[in-house]
Amino acid sequence: MAHYQIVAVDSMEKIFPDTQPKLLRHSAEMLKNERYSFQLACYSETPERFVRLRIDSPFADRIRWKAEEYVPVYLAAYPESDDYLISRNSGIFPDVLREPDGRDIALRPGKQTPLFVEVKGFPPGMHRLGFALVGEKGEELCSCEFTLTVLDAESVKSDLIWTNWLHCDCIGEFREEEFFSERYFGVWENYVRSAVEHGATMLFTPLFTPPLDTAYGYERPTVQTVGVKKSRAGWEFDLSVLEEYIDRAFGLGIGYIEFSHLFSQWGAEFAPKIVGTEEGVKRRFFGWDTPSDGEEYLSFLDAFLPCLTEWITRKQIADRVFFHLSDEPPEERAPAYDRAAGHVRKLLRGFRIMDALSDKSLYESGIVDCPVVNVNRTESFIREGISPWAYYCCDSGEYCTNRWMSMPLQRVRVLGIMLYYLNIRGFLHWGFNFYFSQLSKSRINPYLVTDAGGAFPAGDAFVVYPGTDGPVESLRHEALLDAVQDYRALRALEKKIGRAETVRFLQEEGVRGFREYPRSAEWHAALRHKINCMLTER
């Protein structure tokens, strides 16, 4: 091996410091309205530490690169997890994508140093891209070429409703009183922008502090967009912060709003934390000590929900909002869920209610319009004529797609193919940026603790890292963008040859559902090549 080496590698391979990359790529193609990503694996046997990357292309300004960084993974998988993993052992895994500082690249002798490269906005045609590592004096140390063909064909706009819950209390180092200030919104917008750029079309919106992943008796920081005031005359509501939140979201490209849950998680037994003022004094009105079906909270909802829905109607966004009741109510708590939901349903006539649920009877009762079902159960709903959305979290098992750091990136990316194949129009995940331990008992540093304090396999709780003024991206988030692009390409193919033929094509390629698909990055790249070729055939 030469003293220096740089090679192009497929974006679906994770490059580790002590292993030679296997999925080398010298050429590829992309649709003209997509972005294409790949990696550069840089290697040095010499002690020289800092080099720079030179890009040789007339369109070099349309090529962006980031340095990949490693994070510690303690809980890589559960003991019972399947074997489609890179490793179930603890170790360091590549994930963080850091904007280059001064354009310097730090090479560690005898170790691979990966870079993530993305290309966007090239004109149709064949483009030769040159990459070289140069030393401090500008001398070329090594180089490689990559040929990218931009096809004169396009994918279609995504019709997916895609949401990854944004946790407003995990954005920046803000005190409660600073939430939704102008400075806060400046950072918040960068998180929302990141989500939109990676396929998000729906935004989780905290009417009140979301009753999610919070241990009984504990409280998360107050993030509440609705101002509440209690007087002798009754309840008064200020929706100005909520309006600013939604208007900013729509301005950034969000298409839909999902309001935070009106009842506690896993069964709707309690009210969420709601704070406000009474006679000029700030106080908590509801929380863990408030039964969900108690007269006090139900009368509050009787006042609040008509006020909110009237405002939504006046704003003409009724077709763009969804309501939540309780996240994943278990079967044994169905009576509490039914009581709470039954009351709210009367107040939300004409509005859509969505909830993550596993019990079909809760959907069949007519309370929930849009069931969001774990990928390991989604197909059973479909077989009964139900059209669910999908989600995954923790261990969906049996080779289902997910986004753990220990998983091959093909397992992350295959989500787009699965959503198309099963004709699922919505996808939800609970953790865009959850930086707490399980049940929010303590804050964590996601650069050091990637498994929510040992609760979830590393990567389950977030796909971006906290930065100074916004998020820092991850390899997994980029793989999810590729998943959305695959979905859009399949929709374009459907437009050309019909859904039946597109589904038949996927079946011939080995796709059968969330559990059954070729588990191979090489297969995935070849499939995408075939789709691209079919889209350009006359």
XYZ file of C-alpha atoms in Angstrom:
538
model
C 0.000 0.000 0.000
C 1.227 3.490 -0.833
C 2.037 5.967 1.869
C -1.162 7.804 0.955
C -4.369 6.526 -0.575
C -7.802 7.927 -1.400
C -10.600 5.786 -2.852
C -14.309 6.326 -3.547
C -16.679 4.117 -1.547
C -20.429 3.492 -1.744
C -22.505 5.544 0.692
C -24.050 2.361 2.119
C -20.774 1.104 3.600
C -19.635 2.139 7.063
C -15.902 2.764 7.038
C -14.078 1.747 10.207
C -10.556 2.880 11.154
C -8.896 -0.534 10.943
C -10.631 -2.188 7.987
C -10.260 -1.793 4.257
C -13.476 -0.573 2.589
C -15.034 -3.160 0.286
C -17.749 -1.365 -1.716
C -15.455 0.685 -3.944
C -17.174 2.845 -6.529
C -15.601 4.392 -9.617
C -18.790 5.551 -11.306
C -22.505 6.038 -10.720
C -25.536 7.830 -12.095
C -28.249 10.032 -10.636
C -31.504 11.631 -11.717
C -31.102 15.311 -12.424
C -33.301 16.495 -9.533
C -31.660 14.254 -6.925
C -28.559 14.557 -4.845
C -25.966 11.781 -5.040
C -23.721 10.825 -2.139
C -20.663 8.645 -1.733
C -17.629 8.498 0.519
C -13.903 8.999 0.222
C -11.713 6.734 2.324
C -8.395 8.438 3.057
C -5.410 6.507 4.360
C -1.883 7.413 5.385
C 1.061 5.438 6.716
C 3.056 8.557 7.520
C 2.935 10.688 10.655
C 1.990 13.828 8.699
C -1.244 14.827 10.361
C -3.030 17.499 8.345
C -3.839 17.459 4.635
C -6.403 19.151 2.440
C -8.876 17.891 -0.128
C -8.661 19.314 -3.633
C -11.673 18.876 -5.885
C -11.141 19.035 -9.636
C -14.386 19.789 -11.468
C -15.918 22.750 -13.315
C -18.783 22.398 -10.839
C -16.677 22.035 -7.694
C -18.874 24.581 -5.935
C -21.769 22.089 -6.162
C -19.839 19.385 -4.332
C -19.982 19.410 -0.536
C -18.053 17.211 1.823
C -18.038 16.568 5.544
C -15.661 14.732 7.835
C -17.059 11.559 9.370
C -16.485 11.156 13.093
C -16.822 8.137 15.356
C -18.995 7.853 18.445
C -19.013 5.226 21.192
C -21.637 2.501 21.007
C -22.196 0.562 24.213
C -25.588 -1.011 23.527
C -25.280 -2.055 19.898
C -28.271 -4.427 19.873
C -30.490 -6.432 22.174
C -29.473 -10.036 22.938
C -32.446 -11.335 20.958
C -31.853 -9.097 17.915
C -31.435 -10.702 14.495
C -28.084 -11.050 12.739
C -28.361 -8.356 10.044
C -25.938 -6.178 11.963
C -22.412 -4.930 11.454
C -21.683 -6.005 15.014
C -23.546 -6.601 18.240
C -20.419 -5.733 20.221
C -19.559 -2.395 21.798
C -17.129 -0.187 19.922
C -16.818 3.014 17.941
C -19.004 3.543 14.880
C -18.934 6.259 12.205
C -21.969 8.529 12.392
C -21.297 12.244 12.960
C -20.887 14.353 9.816
C -18.893 17.446 10.680
C -18.495 20.487 8.465
C -14.754 20.849 7.787
C -12.935 23.295 10.012
C -10.596 25.312 7.853
C -10.818 22.555 5.224
C -8.069 20.562 7.001
C -8.349 16.783 7.283
C -6.662 15.060 10.198
C -5.101 11.758 9.106
C -4.169 9.234 11.764
C -1.283 6.986 10.725
C -2.432 3.510 9.756
C -6.130 4.391 10.051
C -8.907 5.030 7.569
C -10.288 8.578 7.592
C -13.704 8.725 5.853
C -15.270 11.762 4.201
C -18.906 12.055 3.152
C -19.435 13.682 -0.256
C -22.685 14.916 -1.782
C -23.296 16.213 -5.279
C -26.317 18.227 -6.355
C -27.264 20.571 -9.170
C -25.067 19.174 -11.951
C -26.407 19.461 -15.522
C -27.264 16.271 -17.427
C -24.261 14.505 -18.894
C -21.122 12.652 -17.846
C -18.887 14.383 -15.313
C -15.407 13.327 -14.225
C -14.735 14.364 -10.656
C -11.182 14.442 -9.381
C -10.229 14.262 -5.715
C -6.716 14.685 -4.361
C -5.108 14.929 -0.952
C -2.544 17.720 -0.855
C 0.100 18.497 1.731
C 0.911 21.710 3.540
C 2.928 23.012 0.574
C 0.212 22.177 -1.922
C 1.915 19.050 -3.221
C -0.365 16.245 -4.394
C -0.058 13.168 -2.186
C -2.609 10.881 -3.860
C -5.726 11.138 -6.018
C -8.719 9.292 -7.420
C -11.393 9.865 -10.047
C -15.132 9.337 -9.911
C -17.386 9.458 -12.964
C -20.904 10.694 -12.307
C -23.532 10.566 -15.034
C -26.490 12.871 -14.503
C -29.473 11.414 -16.336
C -31.962 13.561 -18.205
C -34.852 12.215 -16.127
C -36.479 13.217 -12.867
C -38.119 11.625 -9.878
C -41.532 12.890 -8.792
C -42.330 14.950 -5.733
C -42.845 12.785 -2.669
C -46.424 12.180 -1.566
C -45.247 10.712 1.742
C -46.281 12.279 5.009
C -43.005 11.864 6.872
C -42.520 12.927 10.482
C -39.646 12.528 12.903
C -40.550 14.023 16.253
C -38.702 17.231 17.007
C -38.159 17.605 20.757
C -38.243 21.341 21.384
C -36.691 21.001 24.847
C -33.582 19.422 23.293
C -32.772 22.357 21.020
C -29.813 24.390 22.210
C -28.895 25.476 25.710
C -31.982 27.533 26.445
C -33.713 28.178 29.734
C -37.464 27.608 29.869
C -38.210 31.304 29.706
C -36.207 31.542 26.462
C -38.198 28.895 24.584
C -39.829 30.375 21.458
C -37.878 33.605 21.741
C -36.485 35.091 18.535
C -33.047 33.627 19.289
C -34.575 30.223 20.013
C -36.571 30.247 16.790
C -33.368 31.008 14.878
C -31.824 27.732 16.064
C -35.142 25.864 15.811
C -35.456 26.849 12.156
C -32.143 25.151 11.388
C -33.449 21.907 12.911
C -36.667 22.133 10.912
C -34.739 22.991 7.759
C -32.578 19.890 8.252
C -35.668 17.726 8.661
C -37.277 19.135 5.502
C -34.089 18.700 3.469
C -34.096 15.030 4.470
C -37.692 14.329 3.503
C -39.829 15.514 6.420
C -43.226 16.908 5.477
C -44.899 16.959 8.905
C -43.803 18.648 12.140
C -44.575 17.612 15.706
C -45.981 20.685 17.448
C -46.205 21.025 21.240
C -49.528 22.573 22.208
C -48.444 21.718 25.739
C -45.351 19.935 27.062
C -45.550 16.592 25.238
C -46.359 13.720 27.646
C -43.750 11.488 26.019
C -40.953 9.365 27.491
C -41.437 10.827 30.934
C -41.337 8.746 34.099
C -44.342 8.992 36.400
C -43.840 11.976 38.687
C -41.061 13.484 36.565
C -41.392 16.595 34.427
C -39.641 17.636 31.248
C -38.910 21.330 30.667
C -42.023 23.288 29.806
C -42.392 23.748 26.048
C -45.863 25.114 25.474
C -47.025 27.131 22.477
C -50.463 27.857 23.932
C -50.775 30.571 26.529
C -53.255 29.637 29.278
C -54.961 31.949 31.747
C -57.594 31.044 34.299
C -60.000 33.605 35.697
C -63.389 33.630 37.365
C -64.921 33.918 33.919
C -63.236 30.712 32.771
C -60.276 29.810 30.572
C -58.515 32.171 28.176
C -56.066 31.073 25.487
C -53.322 32.895 23.612
C -52.413 31.180 20.326
C -49.891 33.746 19.087
C -46.806 31.577 19.743
C -48.531 28.572 18.180
C -49.328 30.658 15.111
C -45.728 31.809 14.795
C -44.509 28.211 15.186
C -46.812 26.947 12.440
C -46.253 29.885 10.092
C -42.489 29.482 10.358
C -42.804 25.727 9.776
C -44.914 26.197 6.643
C -42.449 28.805 5.424
C -39.631 26.266 5.718
C -41.439 23.680 3.614
C -43.420 21.697 6.184
C -46.766 20.603 4.761
C -48.550 19.167 7.803
C -48.762 19.733 11.544
C -49.318 17.043 14.171
C -50.329 18.403 17.550
C -48.833 16.895 20.689
C -50.795 14.318 22.643
C -53.747 15.438 24.743
C -53.248 12.574 27.219
C -50.338 10.712 28.771
C -48.426 8.005 26.929
C -49.272 4.301 26.991
C -52.913 4.493 27.937
C -54.263 8.040 28.358
C -54.526 7.808 32.143
C -53.387 11.360 32.924
C -53.390 14.878 31.544
C -50.196 16.394 30.133
C -48.356 19.096 32.043
C -50.136 22.395 31.380
C -48.980 25.645 32.939
C -50.438 29.121 32.890
C -51.397 32.005 35.115
C -54.159 32.585 37.619
C -54.570 36.004 39.188
C -51.150 36.931 37.815
C -49.373 33.960 39.380
C -47.754 31.241 37.289
C -48.888 27.741 38.215
C -49.214 24.226 36.908
C -52.868 23.394 36.297
C -52.601 19.780 35.149
C -50.125 16.921 35.151
C -49.501 13.521 36.703
C -51.976 14.284 39.478
C -54.801 14.880 36.979
C -56.847 11.864 35.830
C -57.581 12.052 32.132
C -61.302 11.518 32.626
C -61.597 13.894 35.572
C -64.185 16.627 35.334
C -61.616 19.401 35.706
C -59.485 18.365 32.726
C -62.414 17.456 30.503
C -63.989 20.848 31.147
C -60.651 22.424 30.215
C -60.709 20.532 26.911
C -64.328 21.603 26.418
C -63.071 25.188 26.469
C -59.750 24.752 24.681
C -60.481 22.480 21.724
C -63.360 24.562 20.282
C -61.133 27.632 20.574
C -58.311 25.813 18.771
C -60.447 24.277 16.024
C -62.180 27.585 15.353
C -58.758 29.196 14.948
C -57.613 26.360 12.639
C -60.725 26.759 10.507
C -60.315 30.511 10.347
C -56.686 30.025 9.303
C -57.842 27.551 6.607
C -55.423 24.777 7.577
C -57.893 22.104 8.734
C -56.710 19.748 5.990
C -53.103 20.140 7.157
C -53.405 19.257 10.848
C -53.628 15.999 12.793
C -54.377 15.430 16.467
C -52.858 12.880 18.861
C -54.569 11.345 21.897
C -52.125 8.898 23.533
C -49.029 7.169 22.192
C -49.239 3.345 21.935
C -52.125 2.592 24.335
C -51.810 -1.049 25.491
C -54.776 -3.386 25.356
C -55.174 -3.514 29.135
C -55.616 0.274 29.261
C -58.095 0.445 26.422
C -60.993 1.479 28.716
C -59.160 4.635 29.851
C -58.194 5.404 26.264
C -61.766 4.863 25.086
C -63.218 7.170 27.747
C -60.772 9.980 27.066
C -60.900 9.571 23.316
C -64.665 9.359 23.229
C -64.951 12.759 24.874
C -62.375 14.372 22.597
C -63.758 12.801 19.439
C -66.983 14.784 19.907
C -64.955 17.992 20.087
C -62.869 17.177 17.016
C -65.538 16.248 14.495
C -64.156 16.739 11.020
C -60.530 16.645 12.187
C -58.143 13.722 11.780
C -56.780 11.821 14.770
C -53.599 9.782 14.440
C -51.909 7.588 17.031
C -49.265 4.917 17.184
C -51.109 1.752 18.158
C -50.774 -2.016 17.949
C -54.312 -3.017 18.927
C -56.571 -3.214 15.857
C -59.683 -2.900 18.014
C -58.761 0.700 18.869
C -58.837 1.513 15.181
C -61.977 -0.509 14.571
C -63.753 1.436 17.325
C -63.596 4.481 15.062
C -61.653 6.700 17.454
C -58.472 6.888 15.381
C -58.610 7.868 11.717
C -54.974 7.191 10.987
C -53.363 4.221 12.774
C -49.556 4.358 12.860
C -48.334 0.790 13.256
C -44.956 -0.759 14.036
C -43.359 -2.189 10.906
C -43.463 -5.672 12.429
C -47.285 -5.513 12.471
C -48.076 -3.210 9.577
C -48.642 -5.985 7.069
C -51.217 -7.695 9.286
C -53.267 -4.466 9.226
C -52.918 -4.264 5.440
C -54.145 -7.844 5.007
C -57.363 -6.837 6.778
C -57.982 -3.958 4.408
C -56.670 -1.226 6.727
C -54.347 1.453 5.310
C -51.934 2.234 8.146
C -48.933 4.465 8.373
C -45.766 2.856 9.700
C -43.213 3.496 12.410
C -40.308 1.678 13.989
C -38.539 2.033 17.310
C -36.343 -0.058 19.597
C -36.368 -3.585 18.142
C -38.961 -4.304 15.482
C -37.089 -7.553 14.877
C -37.027 -10.107 12.085
C -34.810 -8.102 9.721
C -37.190 -5.135 9.652
C -35.727 -1.820 8.621
C -34.440 0.415 11.426
C -31.691 2.947 12.041
C -29.380 1.664 14.774
C -25.733 2.577 14.460
C -24.880 -1.120 14.473
C -26.974 -1.774 11.364
C -25.716 -1.691 7.786
C -26.861 1.490 6.090
C -28.698 -0.586 3.484
C -31.041 -1.707 6.259
C -31.751 1.965 6.974
C -32.170 2.922 3.334
C -34.452 0.025 2.354
C -37.313 1.808 4.155
C -38.138 3.783 1.010
C -38.558 0.635 -1.064
C -40.746 -0.940 1.631
C -43.047 2.066 1.919
C -43.554 2.060 -1.830
C -44.013 -1.702 -2.130
C -46.667 -1.805 0.607
C -48.270 1.457 -0.580
C -47.820 3.105 2.822
C -48.247 6.887 2.617
C -47.017 7.931 6.058
C -43.993 7.244 8.254
C -43.344 8.332 11.849
C -40.374 8.093 14.165
C -40.296 9.258 17.747
C -36.736 10.624 17.920
C -35.278 13.317 15.698
C -33.265 14.769 18.578
C -34.089 13.091 21.896
C -31.143 13.915 24.180
C -32.438 12.489 27.449
C -31.992 9.157 29.124
C -34.956 6.800 28.990
C -38.068 8.357 30.555
C -36.305 11.748 30.634
C -34.703 11.212 34.023
C -31.506 13.015 33.028
C -29.953 14.859 30.113
C -27.279 13.115 28.082
C -24.509 14.181 25.730
C -25.344 12.273 22.515
C -21.733 12.458 21.358
C -20.800 10.292 24.347
C -24.036 8.475 25.211
C -25.724 7.142 22.091
C -28.145 4.672 23.714
C -30.316 6.898 25.953
C -28.447 5.756 29.034
C -28.439 2.073 28.087
C -32.137 1.851 27.250
C -32.227 1.700 23.442
C -29.719 0.443 20.877
C -27.424 3.295 19.884
C -29.052 5.612 17.362
C -32.661 4.858 18.193
C -33.227 8.173 19.964
C -31.790 10.668 17.459
C -30.554 11.143 13.899
C -28.945 14.561 14.373
C -26.518 15.851 16.973
C -26.629 19.219 18.733
C -24.491 21.929 17.181
C -23.854 25.556 18.068
C -26.644 27.097 15.993
C -28.395 24.019 14.660
C -28.066 20.293 14.137
C -25.020 18.306 13.079
C -25.985 15.628 10.561
C -25.395 11.883 10.723
C -24.713 9.075 8.253
C -28.060 7.551 9.211
C -29.958 10.735 8.420
C -28.333 10.828 4.987
C -29.311 7.181 4.416
C -32.907 8.123 5.230
C -32.747 10.853 2.597
C -31.608 8.192 0.134
C -34.617 6.126 1.221
C -36.934 9.011 0.345
C -35.172 9.423 -3.004
C -35.650 5.714 -3.745
C -39.348 6.095 -2.940
C -39.659 9.097 -5.255
C -37.874 7.241 -8.056
C -40.282 4.311 -7.698
C -43.242 6.694 -7.841
C -41.764 8.111 -11.045
C -41.437 4.592 -12.427
C -45.060 3.917 -11.479
C -46.090 7.015 -13.390
C -44.333 5.587 -16.433
C -45.263 1.873 -16.354
C -48.044 1.639 -13.740
C -48.109 0.434 -10.161
C -48.779 -3.215 -10.984
C -45.701 -3.450 -13.204
C -43.541 -1.587 -10.681
C -44.602 -3.918 -7.869
C -43.996 -6.943 -10.106
C -40.510 -5.620 -10.864
C -39.736 -5.346 -7.136
C -41.061 -8.835 -6.517
C -38.835 -10.208 -9.256
C -35.937 -8.508 -7.486
C -36.757 -10.318 -4.235
C -38.840 -7.736 -2.340
C -41.664 -9.272 -0.304
C -42.185 -6.913 2.649
C -40.573 -5.437 5.740
C -39.080 -8.790 6.758
C -38.102 -10.183 3.387
C -35.792 -8.409 0.976
C -32.224 -8.979 -0.272
C -29.981 -7.875 2.571
C -27.159 -6.490 0.473
C -25.811 -3.056 -0.406
C -24.623 -4.422 -3.757
C -28.172 -5.586 -4.534
C -29.579 -2.220 -3.499
C -27.165 -0.285 -5.706
C -27.918 -2.603 -8.641
C -31.671 -2.211 -8.094
C -31.385 1.556 -8.111
C -29.336 1.357 -11.316
C -32.110 -0.693 -12.947
C -34.740 1.836 -11.839
C -32.668 4.668 -13.311
C -32.286 2.790 -16.594
C -36.032 2.113 -16.792
C -36.766 5.792 -16.192
C -34.542 6.843 -19.091
C -35.783 4.254 -21.592
C -37.793 5.798 -24.425
